[in-house]
Amino acid sequence: MYLNQRGQDVEMQRGTAVKEVNFGMTHLILNLDGKEIAYLLLEEHSLQRNSILNLRAAIYQINEEDEELRNLKERLIQILEEKEENLLSNFLKMNLFYQRI
């Protein structure tokens, strides 16, 4: 389960993500077998704007049998790590004892 943008719990199925191109835009369809279908744009600028929860959901649902999807999963993990590091860094900046390591 994960929270979507509307704050609703959505059940996830492992390995159900599908990559699709429509009107020249590449996106990942998540939760295809579930009630709530989500789309994740795969353009580089759009990837950076996705929330941590959406990135985690996409990583969970990508099937690693396809080489292209495996590479995408690695890229999403990299973006997720950057976002989590920024989140932690910003949180620690609020603390008076913050020092960059």
Coordinates of C-alpha atoms in Angstrom, one line a residue:
M1 CA 0.0 0.0 0.0
Y2 CA 1.1 3.6 -0.6
L3 CA -0.5 7.0 -0.4
N4 CA -1.2 8.7 -3.7
Q5 CA -1.3 12.4 -4.4
R6 CA -4.9 12.6 -3.0
G7 CA -3.8 10.9 0.3
Q8 CA -5.6 7.7 -0.5
D9 CA -4.2 4.2 0.2
V10 CA -3.6 2.4 -3.0
E11 CA -2.7 -1.3 -3.1
M12 CA 0.3 -2.2 -5.2
Q13 CA 1.1 -5.3 -7.2
R14 CA 4.8 -6.2 -7.6
G15 CA 6.0 -6.3 -11.3
T16 CA 2.9 -4.7 -12.9
A17 CA 4.4 -1.5 -14.2
V18 CA 4.3 -1.0 -17.9
K19 CA 6.2 1.5 -20.0
E20 CA 4.2 3.2 -22.7
V21 CA 4.6 6.1 -25.2
N22 CA 1.6 8.3 -26.0
F23 CA 1.8 11.5 -28.1
G24 CA 5.6 11.4 -27.9
M25 CA 5.6 11.3 -24.1
T26 CA 7.0 8.3 -22.3
H27 CA 5.3 7.3 -19.1
L28 CA 5.1 4.4 -16.7
I29 CA 1.7 3.0 -15.9
L30 CA 1.6 1.8 -12.3
N31 CA -0.9 -0.5 -10.6
L32 CA -2.4 -1.7 -13.9
D33 CA -4.1 -4.6 -12.2
G34 CA -5.5 -2.6 -9.3
K35 CA -8.5 -0.2 -9.0
E36 CA -6.4 3.0 -9.0
I37 CA -4.1 3.4 -12.0
A38 CA -1.3 5.9 -11.7
Y39 CA 1.0 7.4 -14.4
L40 CA 4.6 8.5 -13.9
L41 CA 6.1 10.7 -16.6
L42 CA 9.6 9.5 -17.6
E43 CA 11.0 12.7 -19.1
E44 CA 14.1 13.7 -17.1
H45 CA 12.5 17.0 -15.9
S46 CA 9.3 15.2 -14.8
L47 CA 11.3 12.5 -13.0
Q48 CA 12.9 15.1 -10.7
R49 CA 9.5 16.5 -9.8
N50 CA 7.9 13.2 -8.6
S51 CA 7.3 12.8 -4.9
I52 CA 9.3 10.3 -2.8
L53 CA 6.1 8.2 -2.4
N54 CA 5.5 8.0 -6.1
L55 CA 9.1 7.0 -6.8
R56 CA 9.0 4.3 -4.1
A57 CA 5.8 2.9 -5.6
A58 CA 7.3 2.9 -9.1
I59 CA 10.5 1.1 -7.9
Y60 CA 8.4 -1.5 -6.2
Q61 CA 6.2 -2.2 -9.2
I62 CA 8.9 -2.4 -11.9
N63 CA 9.6 -5.9 -13.2
E64 CA 13.3 -6.4 -13.6
E65 CA 13.1 -9.0 -16.4
D66 CA 13.2 -6.3 -19.1
E67 CA 16.6 -4.6 -19.5
E68 CA 15.1 -1.2 -20.3
L69 CA 12.9 -1.3 -17.2
R70 CA 15.8 -2.5 -15.1
N71 CA 17.8 0.6 -16.2
L72 CA 14.8 2.8 -15.4
K73 CA 14.6 1.3 -12.0
E74 CA 18.2 2.0 -11.3
R75 CA 17.7 5.7 -12.4
L76 CA 14.6 6.0 -10.2
I77 CA 16.5 4.6 -7.2
Q78 CA 19.2 7.2 -7.8
I79 CA 16.7 10.0 -8.0
L80 CA 15.0 8.7 -4.8
E81 CA 18.3 8.6 -2.9
E82 CA 19.0 12.2 -4.0
K83 CA 15.5 13.3 -2.8
E84 CA 15.8 11.5 0.5
E85 CA 19.3 13.0 1.1
N86 CA 17.9 16.5 0.3
L87 CA 15.0 15.9 2.7
L88 CA 17.3 14.8 5.5
S89 CA 19.7 17.7 4.8
N90 CA 16.9 20.2 4.9
F91 CA 15.6 18.7 8.1
L92 CA 19.0 18.8 9.7
K93 CA 19.5 22.5 8.6
M94 CA 16.7 23.4 11.0
N95 CA 18.8 22.0 13.8
L96 CA 21.3 24.4 15.4
F97 CA 24.0 21.7 15.5
Y98 CA 23.9 20.9 11.8
Q99 CA 27.3 20.3 10.1
R100 CA 27.7 18.9 6.6
I101 CA 29.8 15.7 6.6

